[in-house]
Tab-separated table of C-alpha atoms in Angstrom:
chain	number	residue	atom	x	y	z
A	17	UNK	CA	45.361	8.099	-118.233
A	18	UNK	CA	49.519	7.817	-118.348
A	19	UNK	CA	50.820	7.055	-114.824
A	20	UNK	CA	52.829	9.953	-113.576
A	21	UNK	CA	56.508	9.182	-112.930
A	22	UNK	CA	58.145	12.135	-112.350
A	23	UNK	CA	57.633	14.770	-110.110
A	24	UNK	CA	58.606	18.212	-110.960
A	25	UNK	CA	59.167	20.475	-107.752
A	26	UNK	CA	59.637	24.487	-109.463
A	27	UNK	CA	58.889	26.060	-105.741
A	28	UNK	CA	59.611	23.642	-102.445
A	29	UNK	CA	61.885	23.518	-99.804
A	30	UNK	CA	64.381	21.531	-102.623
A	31	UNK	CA	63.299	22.414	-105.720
A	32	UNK	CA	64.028	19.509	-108.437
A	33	UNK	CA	62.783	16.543	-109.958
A	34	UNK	CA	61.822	13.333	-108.004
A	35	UNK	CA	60.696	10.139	-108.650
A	36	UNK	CA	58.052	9.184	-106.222
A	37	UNK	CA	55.319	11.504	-104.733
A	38	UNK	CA	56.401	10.928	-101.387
A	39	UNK	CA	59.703	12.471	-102.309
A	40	UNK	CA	57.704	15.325	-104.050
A	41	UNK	CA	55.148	15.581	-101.020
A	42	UNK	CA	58.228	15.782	-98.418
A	43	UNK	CA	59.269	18.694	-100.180
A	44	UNK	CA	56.213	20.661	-101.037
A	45	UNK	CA	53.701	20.045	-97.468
A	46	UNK	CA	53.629	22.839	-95.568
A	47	UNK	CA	55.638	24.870	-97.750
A	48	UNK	CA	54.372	28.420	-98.900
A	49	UNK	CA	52.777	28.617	-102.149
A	50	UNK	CA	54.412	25.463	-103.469
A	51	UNK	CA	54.306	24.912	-107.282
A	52	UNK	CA	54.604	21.536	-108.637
A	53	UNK	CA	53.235	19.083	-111.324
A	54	UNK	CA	53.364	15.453	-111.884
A	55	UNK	CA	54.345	14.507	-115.602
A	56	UNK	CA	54.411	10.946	-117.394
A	57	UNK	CA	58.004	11.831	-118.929
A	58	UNK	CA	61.226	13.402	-117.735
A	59	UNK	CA	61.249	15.627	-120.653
A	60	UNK	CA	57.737	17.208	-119.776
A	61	UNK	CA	59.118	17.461	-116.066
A	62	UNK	CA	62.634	19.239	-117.578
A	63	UNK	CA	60.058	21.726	-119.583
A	64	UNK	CA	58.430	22.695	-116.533
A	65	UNK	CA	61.045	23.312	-114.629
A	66	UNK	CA	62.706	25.534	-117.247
A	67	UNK	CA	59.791	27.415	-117.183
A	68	UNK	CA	58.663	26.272	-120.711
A	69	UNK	CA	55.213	25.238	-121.950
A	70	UNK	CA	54.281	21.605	-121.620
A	71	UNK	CA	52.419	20.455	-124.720
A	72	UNK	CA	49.983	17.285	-124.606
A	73	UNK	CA	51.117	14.116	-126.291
A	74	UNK	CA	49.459	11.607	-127.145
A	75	UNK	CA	50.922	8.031	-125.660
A	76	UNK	CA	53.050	7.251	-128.768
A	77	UNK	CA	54.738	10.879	-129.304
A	78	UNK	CA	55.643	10.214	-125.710
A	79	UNK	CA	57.068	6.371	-126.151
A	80	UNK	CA	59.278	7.978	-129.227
A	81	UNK	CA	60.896	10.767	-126.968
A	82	UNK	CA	61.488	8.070	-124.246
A	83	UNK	CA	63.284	6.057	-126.506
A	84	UNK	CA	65.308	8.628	-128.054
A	85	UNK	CA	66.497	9.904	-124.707
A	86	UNK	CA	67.104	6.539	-123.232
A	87	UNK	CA	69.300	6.197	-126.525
A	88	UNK	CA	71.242	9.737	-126.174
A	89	UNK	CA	71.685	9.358	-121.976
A	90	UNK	CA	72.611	13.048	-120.607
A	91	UNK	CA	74.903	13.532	-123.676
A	92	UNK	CA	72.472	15.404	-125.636
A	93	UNK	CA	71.994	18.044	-122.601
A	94	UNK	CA	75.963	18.621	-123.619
A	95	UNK	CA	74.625	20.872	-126.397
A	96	UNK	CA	73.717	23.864	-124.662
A	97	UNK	CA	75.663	26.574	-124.490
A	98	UNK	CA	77.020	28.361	-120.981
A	99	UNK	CA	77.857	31.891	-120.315
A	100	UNK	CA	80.869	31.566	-118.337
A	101	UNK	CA	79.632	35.059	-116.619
A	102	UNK	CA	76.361	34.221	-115.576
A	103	UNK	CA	74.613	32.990	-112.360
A	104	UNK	CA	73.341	29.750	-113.645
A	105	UNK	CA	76.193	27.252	-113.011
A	106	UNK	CA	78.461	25.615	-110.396
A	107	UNK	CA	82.135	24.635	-110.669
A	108	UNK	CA	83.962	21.656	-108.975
A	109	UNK	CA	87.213	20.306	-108.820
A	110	UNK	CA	89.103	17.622	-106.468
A	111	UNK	CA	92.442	17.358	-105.314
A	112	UNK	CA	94.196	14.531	-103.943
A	113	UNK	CA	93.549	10.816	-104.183
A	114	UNK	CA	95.164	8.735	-101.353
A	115	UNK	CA	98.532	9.501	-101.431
A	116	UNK	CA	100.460	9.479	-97.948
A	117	UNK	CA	99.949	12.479	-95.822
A	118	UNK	CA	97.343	14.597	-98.160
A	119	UNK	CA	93.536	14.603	-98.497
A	120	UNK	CA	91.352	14.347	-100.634
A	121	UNK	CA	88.868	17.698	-101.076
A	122	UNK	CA	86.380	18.224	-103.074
A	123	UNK	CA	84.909	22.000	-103.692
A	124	UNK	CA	82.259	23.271	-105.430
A	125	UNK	CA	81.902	26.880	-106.453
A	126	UNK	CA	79.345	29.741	-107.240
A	127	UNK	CA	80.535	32.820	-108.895
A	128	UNK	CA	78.391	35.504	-108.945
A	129	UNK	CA	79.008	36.986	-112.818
A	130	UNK	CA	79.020	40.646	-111.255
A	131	UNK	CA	82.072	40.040	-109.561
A	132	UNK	CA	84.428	38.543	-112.247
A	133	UNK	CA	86.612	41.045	-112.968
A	134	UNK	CA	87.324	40.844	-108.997
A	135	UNK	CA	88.092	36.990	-109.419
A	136	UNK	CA	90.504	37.335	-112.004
A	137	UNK	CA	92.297	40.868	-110.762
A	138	UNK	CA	93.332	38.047	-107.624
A	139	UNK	CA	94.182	35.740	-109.887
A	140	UNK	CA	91.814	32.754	-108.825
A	141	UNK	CA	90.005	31.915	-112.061
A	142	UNK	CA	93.967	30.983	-113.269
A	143	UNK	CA	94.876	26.918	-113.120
A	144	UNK	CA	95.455	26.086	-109.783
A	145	UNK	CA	98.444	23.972	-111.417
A	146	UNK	CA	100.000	27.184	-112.548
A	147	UNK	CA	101.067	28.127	-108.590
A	148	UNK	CA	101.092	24.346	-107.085
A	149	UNK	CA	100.856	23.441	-103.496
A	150	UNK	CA	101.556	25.109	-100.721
A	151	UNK	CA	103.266	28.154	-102.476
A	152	UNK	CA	103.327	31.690	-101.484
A	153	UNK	CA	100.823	32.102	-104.458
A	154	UNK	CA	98.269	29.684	-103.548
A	155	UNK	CA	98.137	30.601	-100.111
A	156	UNK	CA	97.607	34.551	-100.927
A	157	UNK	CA	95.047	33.201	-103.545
A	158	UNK	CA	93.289	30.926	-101.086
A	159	UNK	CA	93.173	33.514	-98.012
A	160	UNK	CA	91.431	36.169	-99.954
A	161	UNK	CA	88.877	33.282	-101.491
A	162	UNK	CA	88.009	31.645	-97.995
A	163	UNK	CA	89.382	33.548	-95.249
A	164	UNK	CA	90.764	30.458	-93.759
A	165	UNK	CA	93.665	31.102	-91.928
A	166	UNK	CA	94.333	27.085	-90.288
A	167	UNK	CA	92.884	23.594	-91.416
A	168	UNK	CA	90.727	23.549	-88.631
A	169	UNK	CA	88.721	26.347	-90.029
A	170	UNK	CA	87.691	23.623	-92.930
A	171	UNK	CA	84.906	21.440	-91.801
A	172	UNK	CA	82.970	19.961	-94.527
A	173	UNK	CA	79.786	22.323	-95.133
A	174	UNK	CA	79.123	25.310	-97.035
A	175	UNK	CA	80.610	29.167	-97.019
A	176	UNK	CA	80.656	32.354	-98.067
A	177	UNK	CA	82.587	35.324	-98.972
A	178	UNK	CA	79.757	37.912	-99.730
A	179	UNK	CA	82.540	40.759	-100.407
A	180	UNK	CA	83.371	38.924	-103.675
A	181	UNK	CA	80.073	37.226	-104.559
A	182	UNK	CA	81.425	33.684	-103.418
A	183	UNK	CA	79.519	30.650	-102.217
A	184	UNK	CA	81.636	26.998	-102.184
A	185	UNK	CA	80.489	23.829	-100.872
A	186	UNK	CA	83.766	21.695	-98.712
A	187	UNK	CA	83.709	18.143	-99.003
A	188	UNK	CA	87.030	16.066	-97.528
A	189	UNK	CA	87.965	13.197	-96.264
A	190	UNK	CA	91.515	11.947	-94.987
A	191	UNK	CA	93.810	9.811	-97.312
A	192	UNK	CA	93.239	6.815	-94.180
A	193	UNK	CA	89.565	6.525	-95.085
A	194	UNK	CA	89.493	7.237	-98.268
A	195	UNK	CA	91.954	3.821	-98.628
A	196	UNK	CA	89.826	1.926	-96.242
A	197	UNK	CA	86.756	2.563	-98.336
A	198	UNK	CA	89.286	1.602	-101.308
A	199	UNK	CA	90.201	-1.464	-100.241
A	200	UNK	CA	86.689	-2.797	-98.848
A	201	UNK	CA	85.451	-6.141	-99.784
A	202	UNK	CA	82.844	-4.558	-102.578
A	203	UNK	CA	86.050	-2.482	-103.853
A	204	UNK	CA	84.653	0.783	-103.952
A	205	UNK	CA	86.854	2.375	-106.935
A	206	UNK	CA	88.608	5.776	-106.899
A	207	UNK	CA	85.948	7.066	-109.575
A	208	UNK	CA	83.164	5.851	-107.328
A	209	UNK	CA	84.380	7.217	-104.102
A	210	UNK	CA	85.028	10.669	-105.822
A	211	UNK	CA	81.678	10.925	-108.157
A	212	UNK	CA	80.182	10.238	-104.578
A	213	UNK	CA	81.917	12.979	-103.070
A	214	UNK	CA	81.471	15.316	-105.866
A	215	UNK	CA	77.618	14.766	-105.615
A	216	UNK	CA	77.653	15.662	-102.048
A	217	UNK	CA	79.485	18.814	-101.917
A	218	UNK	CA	77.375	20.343	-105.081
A	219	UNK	CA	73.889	19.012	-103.737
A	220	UNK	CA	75.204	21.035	-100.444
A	221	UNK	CA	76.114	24.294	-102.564
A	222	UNK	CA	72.535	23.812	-104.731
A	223	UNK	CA	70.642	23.869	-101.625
A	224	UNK	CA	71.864	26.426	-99.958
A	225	UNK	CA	71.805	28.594	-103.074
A	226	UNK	CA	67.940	27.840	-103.127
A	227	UNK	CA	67.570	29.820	-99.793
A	228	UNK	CA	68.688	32.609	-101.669
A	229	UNK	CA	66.707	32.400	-104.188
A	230	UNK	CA	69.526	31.368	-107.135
A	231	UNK	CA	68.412	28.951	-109.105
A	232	UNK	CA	71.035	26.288	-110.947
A	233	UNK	CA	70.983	25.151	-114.245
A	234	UNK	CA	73.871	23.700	-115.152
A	235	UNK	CA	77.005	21.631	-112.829
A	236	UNK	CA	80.238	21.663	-114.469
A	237	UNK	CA	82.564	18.949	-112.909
A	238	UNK	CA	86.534	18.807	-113.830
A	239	UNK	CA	86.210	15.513	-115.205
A	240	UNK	CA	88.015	12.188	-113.091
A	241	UNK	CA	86.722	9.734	-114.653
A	242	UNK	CA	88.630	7.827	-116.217
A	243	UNK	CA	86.117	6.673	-118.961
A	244	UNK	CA	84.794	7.896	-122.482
A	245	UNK	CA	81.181	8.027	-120.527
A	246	UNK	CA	81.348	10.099	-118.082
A	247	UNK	CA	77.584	10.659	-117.959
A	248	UNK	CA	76.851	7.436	-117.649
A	249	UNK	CA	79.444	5.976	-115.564
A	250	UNK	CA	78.722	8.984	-113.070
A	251	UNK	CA	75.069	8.389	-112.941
A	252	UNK	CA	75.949	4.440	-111.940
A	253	UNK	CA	78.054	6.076	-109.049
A	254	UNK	CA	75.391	7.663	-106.744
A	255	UNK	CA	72.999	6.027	-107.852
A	256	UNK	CA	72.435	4.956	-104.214
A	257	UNK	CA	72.647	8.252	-102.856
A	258	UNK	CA	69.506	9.780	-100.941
A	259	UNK	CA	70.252	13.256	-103.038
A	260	UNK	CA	71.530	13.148	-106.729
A	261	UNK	CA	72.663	16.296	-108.507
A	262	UNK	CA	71.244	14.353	-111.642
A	263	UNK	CA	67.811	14.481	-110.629
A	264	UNK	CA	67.736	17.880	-108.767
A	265	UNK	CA	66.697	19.588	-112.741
A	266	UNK	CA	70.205	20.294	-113.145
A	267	UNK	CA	72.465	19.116	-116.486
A	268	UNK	CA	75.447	17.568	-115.368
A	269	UNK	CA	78.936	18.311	-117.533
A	270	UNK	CA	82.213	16.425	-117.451
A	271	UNK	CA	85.020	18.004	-118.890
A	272	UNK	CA	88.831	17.485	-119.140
A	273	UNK	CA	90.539	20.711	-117.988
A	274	UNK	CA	87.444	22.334	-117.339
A	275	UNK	CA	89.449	24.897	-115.252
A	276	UNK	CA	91.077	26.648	-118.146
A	277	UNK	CA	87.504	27.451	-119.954
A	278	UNK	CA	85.088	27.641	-116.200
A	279	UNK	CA	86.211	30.680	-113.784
A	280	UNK	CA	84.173	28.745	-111.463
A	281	UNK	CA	85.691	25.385	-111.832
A	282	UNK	CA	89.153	27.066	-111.424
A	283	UNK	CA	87.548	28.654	-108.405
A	284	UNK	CA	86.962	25.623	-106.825
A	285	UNK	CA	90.354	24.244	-107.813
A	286	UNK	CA	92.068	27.043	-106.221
A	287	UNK	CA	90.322	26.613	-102.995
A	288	UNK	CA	90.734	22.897	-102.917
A	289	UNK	CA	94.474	23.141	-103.740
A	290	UNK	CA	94.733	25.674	-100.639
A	291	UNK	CA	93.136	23.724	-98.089
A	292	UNK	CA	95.403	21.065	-98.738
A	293	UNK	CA	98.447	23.442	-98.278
A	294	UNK	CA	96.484	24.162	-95.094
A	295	UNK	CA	96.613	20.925	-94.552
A	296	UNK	CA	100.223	20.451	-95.280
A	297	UNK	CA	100.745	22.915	-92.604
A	298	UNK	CA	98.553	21.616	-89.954
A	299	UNK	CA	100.762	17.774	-90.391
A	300	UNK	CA	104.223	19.583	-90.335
A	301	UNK	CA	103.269	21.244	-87.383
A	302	UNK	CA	101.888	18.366	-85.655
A	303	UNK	CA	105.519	16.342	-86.220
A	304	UNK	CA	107.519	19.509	-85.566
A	305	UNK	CA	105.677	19.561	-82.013
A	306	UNK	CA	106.659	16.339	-80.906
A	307	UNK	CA	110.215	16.989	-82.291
A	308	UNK	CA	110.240	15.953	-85.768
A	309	UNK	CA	110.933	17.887	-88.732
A	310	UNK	CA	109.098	17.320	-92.446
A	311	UNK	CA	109.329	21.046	-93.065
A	312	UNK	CA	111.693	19.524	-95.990
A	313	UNK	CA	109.045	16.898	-96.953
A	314	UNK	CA	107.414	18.221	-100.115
A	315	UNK	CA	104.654	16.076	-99.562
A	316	UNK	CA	104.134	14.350	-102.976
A	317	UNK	CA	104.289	11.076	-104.125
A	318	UNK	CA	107.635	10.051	-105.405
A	319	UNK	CA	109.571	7.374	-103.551
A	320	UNK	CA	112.336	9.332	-101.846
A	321	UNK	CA	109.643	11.962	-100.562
A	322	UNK	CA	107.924	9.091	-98.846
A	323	UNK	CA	110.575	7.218	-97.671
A	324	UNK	CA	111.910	10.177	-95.853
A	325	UNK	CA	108.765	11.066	-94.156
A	326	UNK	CA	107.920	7.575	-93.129
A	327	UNK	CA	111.653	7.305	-91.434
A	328	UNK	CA	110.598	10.647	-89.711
A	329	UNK	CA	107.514	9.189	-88.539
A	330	UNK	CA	109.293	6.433	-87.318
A	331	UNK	CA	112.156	8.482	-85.630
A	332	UNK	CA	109.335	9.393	-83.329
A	333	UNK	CA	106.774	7.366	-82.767
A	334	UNK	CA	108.790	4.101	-82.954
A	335	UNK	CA	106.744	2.407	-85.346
A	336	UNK	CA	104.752	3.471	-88.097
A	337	UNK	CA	101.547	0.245	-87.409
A	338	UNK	CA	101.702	2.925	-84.266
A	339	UNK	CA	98.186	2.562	-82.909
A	340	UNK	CA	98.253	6.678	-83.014
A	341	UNK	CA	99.010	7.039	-86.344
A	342	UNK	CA	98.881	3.919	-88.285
A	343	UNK	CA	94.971	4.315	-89.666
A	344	UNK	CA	96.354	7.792	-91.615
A	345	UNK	CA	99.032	5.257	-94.159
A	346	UNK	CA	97.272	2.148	-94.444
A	347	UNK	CA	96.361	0.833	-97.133
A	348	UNK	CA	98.273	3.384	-99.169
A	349	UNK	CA	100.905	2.385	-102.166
A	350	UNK	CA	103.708	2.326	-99.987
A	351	UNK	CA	102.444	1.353	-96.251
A	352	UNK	CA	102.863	-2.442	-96.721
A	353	UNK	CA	106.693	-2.512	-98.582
A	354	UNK	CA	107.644	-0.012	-95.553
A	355	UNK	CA	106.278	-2.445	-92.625
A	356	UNK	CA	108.242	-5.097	-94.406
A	357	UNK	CA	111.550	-4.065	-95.500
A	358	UNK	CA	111.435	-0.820	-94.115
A	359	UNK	CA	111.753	0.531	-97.210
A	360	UNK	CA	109.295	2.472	-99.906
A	361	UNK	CA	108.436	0.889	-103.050
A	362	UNK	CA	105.350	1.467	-104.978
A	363	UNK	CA	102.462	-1.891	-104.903
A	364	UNK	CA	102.121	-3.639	-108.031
């Protein structure tokens, strides 16, 4: 008899594909009128979950799909065809990716299809990149997506706007971390830190969706990687994380400028881009307090932008390896040149 490998959870408290029973039994003891199956292949385990019939195989017809799969990775999943109006499929987008006073934020979005006409009437299934940050535009946009009104309101975790059909998953971390985990001795890369991110804040949005009863079939992602294999290279990423989107029975989609084709993916864009002008806001008014002023500081990443907020920063704290502040610009681009010379030029 084949040894089972995979372990296909259809109802548990996280429904999804695992590869160990004790993964399978964590999620179906105790719960309700769990149904699950154990299955020698993934693509029995896939069938199962999408509610098709299983067929039995004899040992080679299995080897031959194995190899064919191993062969095509998660490419050949890339076939199927989404209704950008249906229920079935998650959005996500980042922004941000260490520059001097921004974050980095990743969301991913849930559209329910009944509400799209509502979504585009308020313009948010438009490219984020069409408004920018921290214009009137993006802030009207964002405030009638989230309901934020400060960056405190942000916390990493999941939300909901039920008036509009809306659930997002919030994942962020500040530009001072996200360089510290840069510039570590094992040299976590930008890809790595954001696939890693990205897995979090859709695992978040999957699971809560469960408890509603919504089941996902497909993750689109805005695609970051800078790599011809997304897939693969993705896969590689969190492959160390306790919960994968890539094993969850979910197909996973990279796509360059996924925003302009996905209302949800420009969902999630929209929201991302508006935290981070909530963001903006929350720094300005933090210096402007303490008698500063970077209400000129357009907070991007060209030289003379930088170099003006750093001699701000300076102005008023006296230093900028400031005990208080210093963890929020090292490691960046510009942090060492400034401590040096005082002045901003880029690292080679």
């Amino acid at each position: 008899m084949a040894k089972k490998k995979y372990y296909a959870v259809k109802v548990g408290m996280t429904p999804g594909i695992y590869e160990s029973w004790a993964e399978c039994e964590n999620n179906v003891k105790g719960y309700p009128k769990a149904e699950y199956k154990g299955f020698a292949t993934l693509e029995e385990a896939k069938q199962y979950m999408d509610g098709e019939s299983v067929p039995t195989q004899d040992k080679d017809t299995r080897t031959k799909q194995d190899n064919k799969s191993s062969k095509l990775g998660r490419s050949d999943n890339m076939e199927r065809v989404i209704d950008i109006n249906n229920a079935s499929y998650i959005g996500q987008d980042e922004v941000g990716k260490g520059e001097p006073f921004r974050r980095i934020i990743v969301v991913a979005a849930y559209l329910d299809g009944n509400h799209m006409d509502e979504f585009k009437e308020i313009g948010a299934t438009n490219d984020s990149k069409n408004y920018g940050l921290d214009t009137d535009k993006c802030i009207k946009i964002g405030k009638e997506l989230t309901d934020f009104t400060h960056f405190t309101d942000c916390k990493n975790g999941v939300y909901k706007n039920v008036k509009l059909g809306l659930t997002y998953s919030v994942y962020s971390i500040d530009n001072g971390y996200y360089n510290e985990l840069h510039d570590k001795t094992d040299k976590l890369s930008a890809d790595k830190i954001l696939a890693i991110m990205h897995n979090r804040a859709g695992y978040n949005l999957c699971n809560n969706l469960i408890k509603d009863e919504i089941r996902i079939k497909d993750v689109i992602i805005d695609n970051f990687i800078s790599s011809s294999n997304a897939d693969k290279n993705y896969a590689k990423y969190v492959a160390k994380e306790k919960y994968r989107l890539d094993i969850s029975g979910v197909t996973m989609h990279y796509e360059t400028k996924s925003e302009k084709k996905y209302p949800a993916v420009a969902v999630a864009a929209n929201i991302a881009n508006y935290i981070e002008a909530l963001y903006v806001s929350y720094v300005r008014d933090s210096i402007r307090d303490k008698g500063g002023d970077l209400d000129a500081h357009g907070f991007s990443n060209g030289i003379d932008d930088v170099q003006y907020a750093f001699d701000e920063i300076v102005r008023i704290y006296g230093s900028l390896d400031n005990p208080d502040i210093e963890e929020e610009f090292k490691h960046t681009v510009y942090y060492e040149n400034y401590l040096k010379c005082g002045k901003v030029s880029q690292r080679s």
